[in-house]
Coordinates of C-alpha atoms in Angstrom, one line a residue:
Chain A
M1 CA 111.8 3.6 142.6
S2 CA 111.7 6.1 145.3
G3 CA 109.0 8.7 145.7
A4 CA 111.3 11.4 144.6
D5 CA 112.4 9.6 141.5
F6 CA 108.8 9.1 140.6
E7 CA 107.9 12.7 141.0
S8 CA 110.9 13.6 138.8
L9 CA 109.5 11.3 136.1
L10 CA 106.1 13.2 136.2
K11 CA 107.6 16.6 135.9
S12 CA 107.9 18.3 132.5
P13 CA 111.4 18.9 131.3
L14 CA 110.6 22.6 131.3
E15 CA 109.4 22.7 134.9
A16 CA 112.9 22.9 136.5
P17 CA 116.4 23.6 135.3
R18 CA 118.4 20.6 134.6
A19 CA 121.6 20.2 136.5
D20 CA 123.5 19.5 133.3
G21 CA 122.4 22.9 131.7
G22 CA 120.5 21.1 128.8
T23 CA 118.6 23.0 126.2
R24 CA 115.8 25.2 127.6
W25 CA 113.3 25.1 124.8
Y26 CA 110.8 27.3 126.7
L27 CA 113.2 30.2 126.3
L28 CA 113.4 29.9 122.6
G29 CA 109.6 29.4 122.3
G30 CA 108.9 32.4 124.5
G31 CA 111.4 34.4 122.5
L32 CA 109.7 33.5 119.3
G33 CA 106.3 34.5 120.6
F34 CA 107.6 37.8 122.0
G35 CA 109.4 38.6 118.7
V36 CA 106.3 38.0 116.7
V37 CA 104.3 40.3 119.0
L38 CA 107.0 42.9 119.0
A39 CA 107.3 42.9 115.1
L40 CA 103.6 43.1 114.7
L41 CA 103.3 46.0 117.1
A42 CA 106.1 47.8 115.2
I43 CA 104.3 47.2 111.9
L44 CA 101.0 48.4 113.3
A45 CA 102.6 51.5 114.8
S46 CA 104.1 52.5 111.6
G47 CA 100.9 52.0 109.8
S48 CA 98.8 54.0 112.2
S49 CA 101.1 56.9 112.3
S50 CA 101.1 57.2 108.5
E51 CA 97.3 57.3 108.6
S52 CA 97.0 59.9 111.2
A53 CA 99.5 62.2 109.5
G54 CA 97.6 61.9 106.2
S55 CA 94.2 62.2 107.5
R56 CA 93.9 66.0 107.2
S57 CA 93.0 65.8 103.6
D58 CA 91.0 63.6 101.3
M59 CA 94.1 62.6 99.5
A60 CA 94.3 59.0 98.3
P61 CA 95.7 57.0 101.2
A62 CA 98.6 55.8 99.1
V63 CA 99.8 59.4 98.5
S64 CA 99.6 60.3 102.1
A65 CA 101.3 57.3 103.5
T66 CA 104.2 57.5 101.0
S67 CA 104.6 61.2 101.4
V68 CA 104.5 61.3 105.2
A69 CA 107.2 58.6 105.4
T70 CA 109.5 60.7 103.4
T71 CA 108.8 64.3 104.6
V72 CA 108.6 64.2 108.3
P73 CA 112.1 64.4 109.5
D74 CA 113.2 62.8 112.7
E75 CA 115.1 65.8 113.9
P76 CA 113.7 69.1 114.9
V77 CA 113.3 71.4 111.9
E78 CA 114.5 75.1 112.1
F79 CA 111.6 77.4 112.3
V80 CA 112.2 78.9 108.9
A81 CA 111.8 75.5 107.4
L82 CA 108.3 75.4 108.8
L83 CA 107.3 78.3 106.7
P84 CA 106.5 78.5 103.0
D85 CA 109.5 79.1 100.7
G86 CA 111.0 82.5 101.0
Y87 CA 109.1 83.6 104.1
L88 CA 111.0 84.8 107.2
P89 CA 109.7 84.5 110.7
L90 CA 107.7 87.3 112.1
T91 CA 106.4 85.7 115.3
D92 CA 106.4 82.2 116.7
D93 CA 103.4 81.4 114.6
V94 CA 103.7 83.4 111.2
G95 CA 106.2 84.4 108.6
V96 CA 106.1 87.2 106.1
K97 CA 107.3 87.8 102.5
P98 CA 106.8 90.4 99.9
V99 CA 105.0 88.9 97.0
A100 CA 104.5 91.6 94.5
A101 CA 105.8 95.1 93.7
M102 CA 103.9 97.5 91.3
A103 CA 104.4 101.1 90.2
E104 CA 101.5 103.3 91.4
G105 CA 101.6 106.6 89.7
D106 CA 104.9 108.1 90.8
G107 CA 105.1 105.8 93.8
L108 CA 105.5 102.2 94.6
L109 CA 103.1 99.6 96.0
V110 CA 104.7 96.4 97.7
S111 CA 102.4 93.7 98.8
V112 CA 103.4 91.5 101.8
A113 CA 101.9 88.2 102.5
V114 CA 101.5 86.5 105.9
A115 CA 101.4 82.8 106.3
V116 CA 100.9 80.4 109.3
R117 CA 103.8 78.0 109.9
S118 CA 103.5 74.3 109.6
G119 CA 101.5 72.9 112.4
G120 CA 99.7 76.1 113.1
D121 CA 96.0 76.5 112.8
P122 CA 95.1 79.6 110.7
A123 CA 91.8 80.0 112.5
E124 CA 93.6 80.2 115.9
V125 CA 96.5 82.4 114.9
G126 CA 96.2 86.2 115.4
R127 CA 96.8 88.4 112.4
P128 CA 99.6 90.9 112.6
L129 CA 98.3 94.4 111.9
G130 CA 101.3 95.5 109.9
A131 CA 104.9 96.6 110.2
T132 CA 107.1 99.5 109.8
W133 CA 108.7 99.0 106.4
L134 CA 111.3 101.1 104.7
L135 CA 112.7 101.1 101.1
E136 CA 116.5 100.9 101.3
R137 CA 118.4 102.1 98.3
K138 CA 121.6 100.7 97.0
D139 CA 123.5 103.6 98.4
G140 CA 122.1 102.8 101.9
S141 CA 119.7 105.6 102.1
R142 CA 116.2 104.8 103.3
M143 CA 112.6 106.0 102.4
D144 CA 109.7 105.8 104.8
A145 CA 106.5 104.2 103.7
S146 CA 103.6 106.6 103.2
G147 CA 100.8 104.2 104.1
L148 CA 99.6 100.7 104.7
V149 CA 96.4 99.2 103.2
A150 CA 94.8 95.9 104.4
D151 CA 92.2 93.9 102.5
R152 CA 89.4 93.2 104.9
V153 CA 88.3 90.1 103.2
R154 CA 91.8 88.8 102.3
P155 CA 93.6 88.8 105.7
G156 CA 96.7 87.1 104.3
I157 CA 98.1 90.2 102.6
Y158 CA 98.6 93.9 103.0
S159 CA 100.2 96.6 100.7
V160 CA 102.8 99.1 101.7
Q161 CA 102.8 102.3 99.8
F162 CA 105.9 104.5 99.1
P163 CA 105.9 108.0 97.6
D164 CA 108.7 107.2 95.2
S165 CA 109.4 104.5 92.7
A166 CA 112.0 101.7 93.3
Q167 CA 115.2 101.1 91.5
P168 CA 117.0 97.9 90.7
G169 CA 118.9 96.7 93.8
D170 CA 116.5 98.3 96.3
A171 CA 115.4 96.2 99.3
L172 CA 112.4 96.1 101.5
V173 CA 113.4 96.5 105.2
M174 CA 111.2 96.0 108.3
T175 CA 112.2 97.8 111.5
E176 CA 109.2 97.1 113.7
R177 CA 106.4 94.6 113.6
W178 CA 102.9 95.7 114.7
D179 CA 101.2 93.1 116.7
A180 CA 97.4 93.6 116.8
V181 CA 95.8 94.4 120.2
D182 CA 92.0 93.6 120.0
I183 CA 89.8 96.2 121.7
L184 CA 86.0 95.9 122.3
Q185 CA 84.5 98.9 123.9
E186 CA 81.2 100.7 124.2
V187 CA 79.5 103.8 125.6
T188 CA 75.9 104.9 125.9
V189 CA 74.7 108.4 125.4
P190 CA 71.3 110.1 125.3
Y191 CA 69.5 110.0 121.9
T192 CA 67.0 112.4 120.4
N193 CA 65.1 111.4 117.3
D194 CA 66.1 114.5 115.3
A195 CA 66.8 114.4 111.6
P196 CA 69.7 114.3 111.4
Y197 CA 70.8 113.3 114.9
R198 CA 74.3 114.6 115.7
F199 CA 76.6 112.7 118.0
P200 CA 77.3 114.6 121.3
V201 CA 80.6 116.4 121.1
P202 CA 82.9 115.2 122.4
L203 CA 82.0 111.6 122.2
T204 CA 85.1 109.8 123.7
L205 CA 85.7 106.1 124.3
Q206 CA 88.6 105.2 126.5
L207 CA 90.0 102.2 124.6
T208 CA 92.9 101.5 126.9
E209 CA 94.5 103.3 129.8
D210 CA 96.4 105.5 127.5
V211 CA 94.4 105.6 124.3
A212 CA 91.1 107.2 123.7
M213 CA 88.9 107.3 120.4
L214 CA 87.2 110.5 119.6
I215 CA 84.1 110.0 117.5
E216 CA 82.0 112.4 115.5
G217 CA 79.1 111.6 113.4
Q218 CA 75.4 112.0 112.6
L219 CA 72.6 109.6 111.8
G220 CA 69.7 109.9 109.3
R221 CA 66.6 107.9 108.8
F222 CA 68.4 105.3 106.7
M223 CA 72.1 106.0 106.9
G224 CA 74.7 108.1 108.7
E225 CA 78.4 109.0 108.7
L226 CA 81.0 108.7 111.4
S227 CA 84.7 109.5 111.8
W228 CA 87.1 108.4 114.5
L229 CA 90.5 109.6 115.7
L230 CA 92.9 107.9 118.0
E231 CA 94.5 110.1 120.8
G232 CA 97.0 109.6 123.5
S233 CA 99.9 107.8 122.2
D234 CA 102.4 108.9 119.5
G235 CA 102.6 106.7 116.4
L236 CA 99.5 104.6 117.4
L237 CA 97.6 103.1 114.4
G238 CA 94.7 100.9 114.0
I239 CA 91.6 99.7 112.2
A240 CA 88.1 99.9 113.6
S241 CA 84.5 99.2 113.0
V242 CA 81.7 101.0 114.8
D243 CA 78.1 99.8 115.4
V244 CA 75.3 102.0 116.8
V245 CA 72.3 100.5 118.6
L246 CA 69.2 102.5 119.6
L247 CA 67.5 101.7 122.9
D248 CA 64.0 102.7 124.3
E249 CA 63.2 103.8 127.9
A250 CA 63.3 100.1 129.1
G251 CA 66.7 99.6 127.7
E252 CA 65.3 97.4 124.9
E253 CA 66.9 97.5 121.4
I254 CA 64.9 99.2 118.8
G255 CA 67.3 98.8 116.0
G256 CA 70.7 99.9 114.9
Y257 CA 73.2 101.1 112.3
G258 CA 76.0 98.9 111.0
S259 CA 79.1 100.3 109.6
D260 CA 80.4 99.7 106.1
H261 CA 83.9 100.6 105.3
G262 CA 84.4 98.7 102.1
N263 CA 87.1 96.1 101.6
L264 CA 90.2 98.2 102.0
N265 CA 91.2 99.3 105.5
P266 CA 94.0 102.0 105.7
I267 CA 95.8 101.2 108.9
D268 CA 95.8 104.7 110.3
A269 CA 95.3 107.0 113.3
S270 CA 91.9 108.1 111.9
D271 CA 89.2 107.0 109.5
A272 CA 85.7 107.6 108.2
L273 CA 82.8 105.1 108.0
Q274 CA 79.4 105.0 106.5
L275 CA 76.5 103.7 108.6
F276 CA 73.3 101.9 107.5
W277 CA 70.0 101.5 109.3
L278 CA 69.7 97.8 109.6
P279 CA 66.1 96.9 110.6
D280 CA 63.6 96.3 107.8
F281 CA 61.0 98.9 107.0
P282 CA 58.7 100.0 108.7
V283 CA 60.6 99.9 111.9
D284 CA 62.3 103.3 112.5
Q285 CA 63.9 105.3 115.3
T286 CA 60.7 106.2 117.2
G287 CA 60.9 105.6 120.8
A288 CA 64.7 105.6 121.1
V289 CA 66.1 107.6 124.0
E290 CA 69.6 106.2 124.2
M291 CA 72.4 105.3 121.7
L292 CA 74.9 102.6 122.4
V293 CA 78.1 103.0 120.4
R294 CA 80.1 99.9 120.2
V295 CA 83.7 100.0 118.9
R296 CA 85.7 96.9 117.8
A297 CA 89.2 97.9 117.1
Q298 CA 92.8 96.6 116.5
L299 CA 95.5 98.8 117.8
S300 CA 99.2 98.5 116.8
S301 CA 101.7 97.3 119.4
R302 CA 105.1 97.9 118.1
T303 CA 108.2 95.6 118.6
V304 CA 111.6 96.1 117.1
H305 CA 112.1 93.5 114.4
D306 CA 114.7 93.3 111.7
L307 CA 113.9 91.7 108.3
R308 CA 115.3 92.4 104.8
F309 CA 114.0 91.3 101.5
E310 CA 115.4 92.0 98.0
L311 CA 112.8 93.5 95.7
D312 CA 114.4 92.5 92.3
G313 CA 112.5 89.8 90.6
L314 CA 109.2 90.2 92.4
P315 CA 106.1 89.5 90.3
G316 CA 104.5 92.7 88.8
S317 CA 107.9 94.1 89.5
L318 CA 108.4 97.8 89.2
G319 CA 107.6 98.0 85.6
G320 CA 104.0 98.7 86.3
R321 CA 100.7 96.8 86.7
E322 CA 100.3 93.4 85.1
Chain B
L1 CA 123.3 30.8 126.7
D2 CA 119.9 31.5 128.0
A3 CA 120.1 35.1 126.7
R4 CA 121.3 33.8 123.4
R5 CA 118.3 31.5 123.2
L6 CA 115.9 34.3 124.1
L7 CA 117.4 36.6 121.5
I8 CA 117.3 33.9 118.9
G9 CA 113.7 33.3 119.7
I10 CA 112.8 37.1 119.5
G11 CA 114.6 37.4 116.2
G12 CA 113.0 34.3 114.8
G13 CA 109.6 35.6 115.8
A14 CA 110.2 38.9 114.3
L15 CA 111.1 37.2 111.0
I16 CA 108.0 35.1 111.1
A17 CA 105.8 38.1 111.7
I18 CA 107.4 40.1 108.9
A19 CA 107.1 37.1 106.6
L20 CA 103.5 36.8 107.5
F21 CA 102.8 40.5 107.0
V22 CA 104.5 40.5 103.6
G23 CA 102.6 37.4 102.6
V24 CA 99.3 39.0 103.6
G25 CA 100.3 42.1 101.5
V26 CA 101.0 40.1 98.5
I27 CA 97.7 38.3 98.9
A28 CA 95.9 41.7 99.3
D29 CA 97.5 43.0 96.2
G30 CA 96.4 39.9 94.4
D31 CA 92.9 40.4 95.5
T32 CA 92.7 44.0 94.2
D33 CA 93.8 42.7 90.8
A34 CA 90.1 41.9 90.4
T35 CA 89.6 45.7 89.9
P36 CA 92.4 46.6 87.6
E37 CA 91.7 50.4 87.4
A38 CA 91.8 50.9 91.3
T39 CA 94.7 48.5 91.8
T40 CA 97.0 49.8 89.2
S41 CA 96.4 53.5 90.1
T42 CA 96.9 53.0 93.8
A43 CA 100.1 51.0 93.4
V44 CA 101.6 53.4 90.8
T45 CA 100.7 56.5 92.7
A46 CA 102.3 55.1 95.9
L47 CA 105.5 54.4 94.1
A48 CA 105.6 57.4 92.0
T49 CA 104.9 60.3 94.3
P50 CA 107.9 60.6 96.5
P51 CA 107.9 64.4 97.6
V52 CA 111.3 66.0 97.4
T53 CA 110.6 68.5 100.2
T54 CA 112.6 68.0 103.4
S55 CA 110.3 70.2 105.5
P56 CA 107.1 69.0 107.1
P57 CA 103.9 69.9 105.1
L58 CA 102.1 73.1 105.9
V59 CA 98.7 71.4 105.6
S60 CA 99.0 67.9 104.3
A61 CA 101.4 65.6 102.5
G62 CA 101.4 66.0 98.8
E63 CA 100.6 69.8 98.9
V64 CA 102.0 72.5 96.7
V65 CA 102.2 75.9 98.1
F66 CA 102.2 79.2 96.4
E67 CA 102.1 82.4 98.5
T68 CA 99.5 81.8 101.2
T69 CA 97.6 79.1 99.5
A70 CA 98.2 75.3 99.7
L71 CA 96.8 73.2 96.9
L72 CA 95.9 69.6 97.4
V73 CA 94.9 67.3 94.6
T74 CA 92.1 65.2 95.9
A75 CA 91.2 63.2 92.8
V76 CA 92.4 62.4 89.3
S77 CA 90.0 60.8 86.8
A78 CA 89.7 60.2 83.0
D79 CA 86.5 59.8 81.1
D80 CA 85.0 60.8 77.8
G81 CA 88.2 62.3 76.4
E82 CA 88.9 64.4 79.5
V83 CA 91.2 64.1 82.4
R84 CA 89.7 65.8 85.5
V85 CA 91.9 66.9 88.3
E86 CA 90.0 67.9 91.5
Y87 CA 91.8 69.9 94.1
E88 CA 91.2 71.8 97.3
L89 CA 92.7 75.2 98.2
V90 CA 93.5 76.0 101.8
S91 CA 94.5 79.4 103.0
L92 CA 97.5 79.6 105.2
A93 CA 96.6 83.2 106.2
P94 CA 96.1 83.9 110.0
L95 CA 92.5 84.6 110.7
S96 CA 92.1 85.3 114.4
G97 CA 91.2 88.8 115.4
I98 CA 88.4 91.3 115.7
G99 CA 86.9 92.4 112.4
Q100 CA 87.1 89.2 110.6
D101 CA 84.1 87.3 112.0
D102 CA 81.4 88.7 109.7
E103 CA 83.1 88.0 106.4
E104 CA 84.2 84.7 104.8
P105 CA 87.9 85.2 104.2
Q106 CA 89.0 84.8 100.6
L107 CA 92.2 83.3 99.2
V108 CA 95.1 85.6 98.4
A109 CA 96.5 83.4 95.6
L110 CA 94.6 81.3 93.1
P111 CA 95.9 78.9 90.5
E112 CA 95.5 80.1 86.9
Q113 CA 97.4 78.0 84.4
W114 CA 97.9 74.3 84.4
E115 CA 99.6 71.8 82.2
L116 CA 99.5 68.0 82.0
T117 CA 102.2 65.9 80.4
T118 CA 101.2 62.5 79.2
T119 CA 103.4 59.3 79.5
D120 CA 104.1 59.9 75.7
G121 CA 105.5 63.3 76.5
E122 CA 102.6 65.3 75.0
L123 CA 101.7 68.6 76.7
V124 CA 98.1 69.4 77.3
V125 CA 96.9 72.9 78.6
G126 CA 94.1 72.8 81.3
N127 CA 91.0 74.7 81.7
V128 CA 90.0 75.7 85.2
D129 CA 86.4 75.6 86.3
A130 CA 84.9 78.9 87.6
D131 CA 84.7 77.7 91.1
D132 CA 88.5 76.9 91.3
T133 CA 88.0 73.3 92.4
M134 CA 88.7 71.3 89.2
V135 CA 90.9 71.6 86.1
R136 CA 90.1 69.7 82.9
F137 CA 92.5 68.4 80.2
A138 CA 91.3 67.3 76.7
V139 CA 92.8 63.9 75.9
P140 CA 91.9 61.1 73.4
A141 CA 88.5 59.6 74.0
D142 CA 89.7 56.2 75.0
A143 CA 92.5 57.5 77.4
T144 CA 92.5 56.3 80.9
R145 CA 94.1 57.9 84.0
Q146 CA 97.3 56.0 83.2
I147 CA 97.9 58.4 80.4
V148 CA 98.9 61.1 83.0
D149 CA 102.5 61.5 83.8
T150 CA 102.5 64.8 85.6
V151 CA 100.1 67.6 86.4
R152 CA 101.6 71.0 87.0
V153 CA 100.5 74.4 88.1
V154 CA 102.4 76.7 85.7
G155 CA 101.0 80.1 86.7
W156 CA 99.0 81.6 89.5
R157 CA 97.6 85.1 90.5
I158 CA 98.2 87.0 93.7
G159 CA 95.3 89.3 94.7
V160 CA 97.0 92.4 96.1
P161 CA 95.2 95.3 97.7
A162 CA 96.0 98.1 95.3
G163 CA 93.3 100.8 95.9
E164 CA 93.7 102.5 92.6
Q165 CA 91.7 105.7 92.6
V166 CA 89.9 107.4 89.7
T167 CA 87.6 110.4 89.4
L168 CA 84.2 110.2 87.4
P169 CA 82.8 113.5 86.4
M170 CA 79.1 113.8 87.1
V171 CA 78.1 114.4 83.5
S172 CA 76.1 112.2 81.2
G173 CA 78.5 110.4 78.9
A174 CA 81.6 110.8 81.0
T175 CA 83.8 107.7 81.3
V176 CA 86.7 106.7 83.4
S177 CA 88.8 103.5 83.3
F178 CA 90.9 101.5 85.8
A179 CA 94.3 100.1 84.8
G180 CA 92.9 96.7 84.5
G181 CA 90.4 97.8 81.9
T182 CA 87.1 98.1 83.8
T183 CA 85.3 101.2 82.6
Y184 CA 82.6 103.3 84.4
L185 CA 80.3 105.3 82.2
V186 CA 77.8 107.9 83.5
D187 CA 74.5 107.1 81.8
T188 CA 72.1 109.5 83.6
V189 CA 72.1 112.1 86.3
I190 CA 68.7 112.5 88.0
E191 CA 68.1 115.6 90.2
Q192 CA 65.4 115.0 92.7
S193 CA 63.9 117.3 95.3
T194 CA 66.0 115.9 98.2
S195 CA 68.5 113.8 96.5
T196 CA 70.6 113.2 93.4
I197 CA 71.0 109.9 91.6
V198 CA 73.7 109.0 89.3
Q199 CA 73.2 105.9 87.1
V200 CA 76.5 104.3 85.8
D201 CA 77.2 101.5 83.4
V202 CA 80.1 99.3 84.2
D203 CA 81.9 97.6 81.3
D204 CA 84.3 94.8 82.5
P205 CA 87.1 93.3 80.4
D206 CA 86.9 89.7 79.3
S207 CA 89.3 88.3 81.8
R208 CA 87.9 87.9 85.3
W209 CA 91.3 88.8 86.7
D210 CA 90.9 92.3 85.3
E211 CA 87.5 93.1 86.6
V212 CA 87.4 95.9 89.1
F213 CA 84.8 96.6 91.8
A214 CA 85.0 100.2 93.0
A215 CA 83.3 102.3 95.7
P216 CA 83.1 106.0 96.3
T217 CA 85.6 107.4 98.7
D218 CA 83.1 109.9 100.0
P219 CA 80.8 108.2 102.4
G220 CA 78.0 110.6 101.4
W221 CA 77.4 108.6 98.3
R222 CA 75.2 105.6 98.8
V223 CA 75.6 102.8 96.2
T224 CA 72.8 100.5 95.0
G225 CA 72.7 98.0 92.2
R226 CA 71.0 99.1 89.0
Q227 CA 68.4 97.2 87.0
F228 CA 70.0 95.3 84.1
G229 CA 73.5 95.9 85.5
G230 CA 75.6 98.8 86.5
L231 CA 75.5 100.9 89.6
Q232 CA 73.4 103.7 91.1
F233 CA 75.0 106.4 93.2
I234 CA 72.6 108.3 95.5
W235 CA 73.5 111.6 97.3
E236 CA 71.0 112.7 99.9
G237 CA 70.4 116.5 100.5
P238 CA 72.4 119.4 99.3
G239 CA 76.1 119.8 98.5
V240 CA 76.2 117.4 95.8
P241 CA 79.9 117.1 94.6
S242 CA 80.6 117.7 90.8
E243 CA 82.4 114.4 90.5
I244 CA 82.6 110.9 92.2
A245 CA 86.0 109.8 93.4
L246 CA 86.1 106.0 93.1
I247 CA 88.6 103.6 94.8
Q248 CA 89.1 100.1 93.6
E249 CA 88.0 97.7 96.3
S250 CA 88.7 94.4 94.5
P251 CA 92.3 93.3 94.5
S252 CA 94.6 93.7 91.5
W253 CA 95.5 90.1 90.4
V254 CA 99.3 90.0 89.7
A255 CA 100.3 87.2 87.4
V256 CA 103.1 84.8 88.5
T257 CA 104.7 82.4 86.1
S258 CA 106.5 79.5 87.7
E259 CA 106.0 75.7 87.9
L260 CA 104.9 73.4 90.7
T261 CA 104.2 69.7 90.3
A262 CA 100.8 69.1 91.8
W263 CA 100.4 65.3 90.9
R264 CA 102.6 62.6 89.5
G265 CA 101.3 59.4 88.0
G266 CA 102.2 56.8 85.4
S267 CA 105.9 56.5 84.9
S268 CA 107.8 59.1 86.8

């Protein structure tokens, strides 16, 4: 036996291809192993995706896994399908829908709800301030809304007031949406501890380049009143809260007044607020020489936007309060 | 030929892995039979709750949504003649923006009426706890959770900002009522040297949905609570108005009757 022949006997059949093309079992074995790994990876991947999709609630795992597998479509979903039933898109993040209509005296009150789309985080999505709504009659004539009222502690809803009642077949039409522009502005003016102390006239805060807020008010020992008016831009509306801080000669805070408006905020060009002295007794206004007025406001930024909703069949509908 | 062998190998491997996975699953199911309650309920729930929606969930799979509220059933249990359905309510309302940071936002819509259908087809009306996190259904004392076929929300309320206004004359004995039924009654008017106090009794209707909280529209009136209930309105200085204009601060709760399946168990 030659050396070459001896080496060939020592070699494994898998080490080199056979000239006759015989069965290569290593390919089959390797394929088996690879197939097992692939299949296990696929199974694990499907399991983990179900868990992560269902992990936002404390639902029983079986419910989450089953539901996710059947509710998440593979193809992109139209935006309207990302909103609750009946809602129409207002921005990229939220939709709107009228949810109730009630007679209010001789007029009409239509309440509009705002909801974040699927995948949006309500805590991160800005609230729209409101919208220009019209009541459209069956004959095509339109009636302007007379007011808009927001509920400060229920940010998902506001009510639109109309001076006249609705008829069957009427529709609610939006022509503009009002995006909210957040403003935080303050001004410091001299303070004298008179009773009552009256705000200097005029007390003006420049909220934006074009918009100023004119403030009038007075402060007593325990409470005060204040009114504000927006000036400088036609059709500008907003909501605002105003806090007042009293400072001593060193610029240190002595105490302050907080504003209380109640739950309902008319979205308007002016408003009145009540102020309350915040520090506990016996701290009072003694030593204050300056007054810091801090305004937090949301102003309307209007954008043309067309939406239309039928009013017939709304809860509380048109026959009066429930 | 090599490629065929490789493919045969991969396919075979996949089949082996799937067979192993199914086998482990069967063994696992067999293990949980040691605790019949948990095993049965999990298996039944998994098979019996295929949601019909084709849209992705707004908050989580299994949710039901009414207006801007998503409801998620978190637990269903039965004990001592009672099926208890615990749930979580999640607001879908956008929150970001100035003016919201000092108040805990409240839900616009709340579930009010619930029904449970047993696997025998019996209908049971639910009673909601005051904190809106659980609804209870009376069932036979020996009933288990397997008695539940479906749990449905069949009515809810929408809290709409209405701002109804009424006027209360500042005369002892004068009354005024809001549409929901809450009545304000002037009990006493006390003239002091530098201020005027008006003590008012508030009579709420039985239903919590009809209760109205109101505040004066004139910021000159300061409001405090009154001992043993009711309110006290205080006007400092001269110029006391002859009446108090009140505006409804709480929402008007509009009733909606509809039907949403919140949980499905037993035989579907």
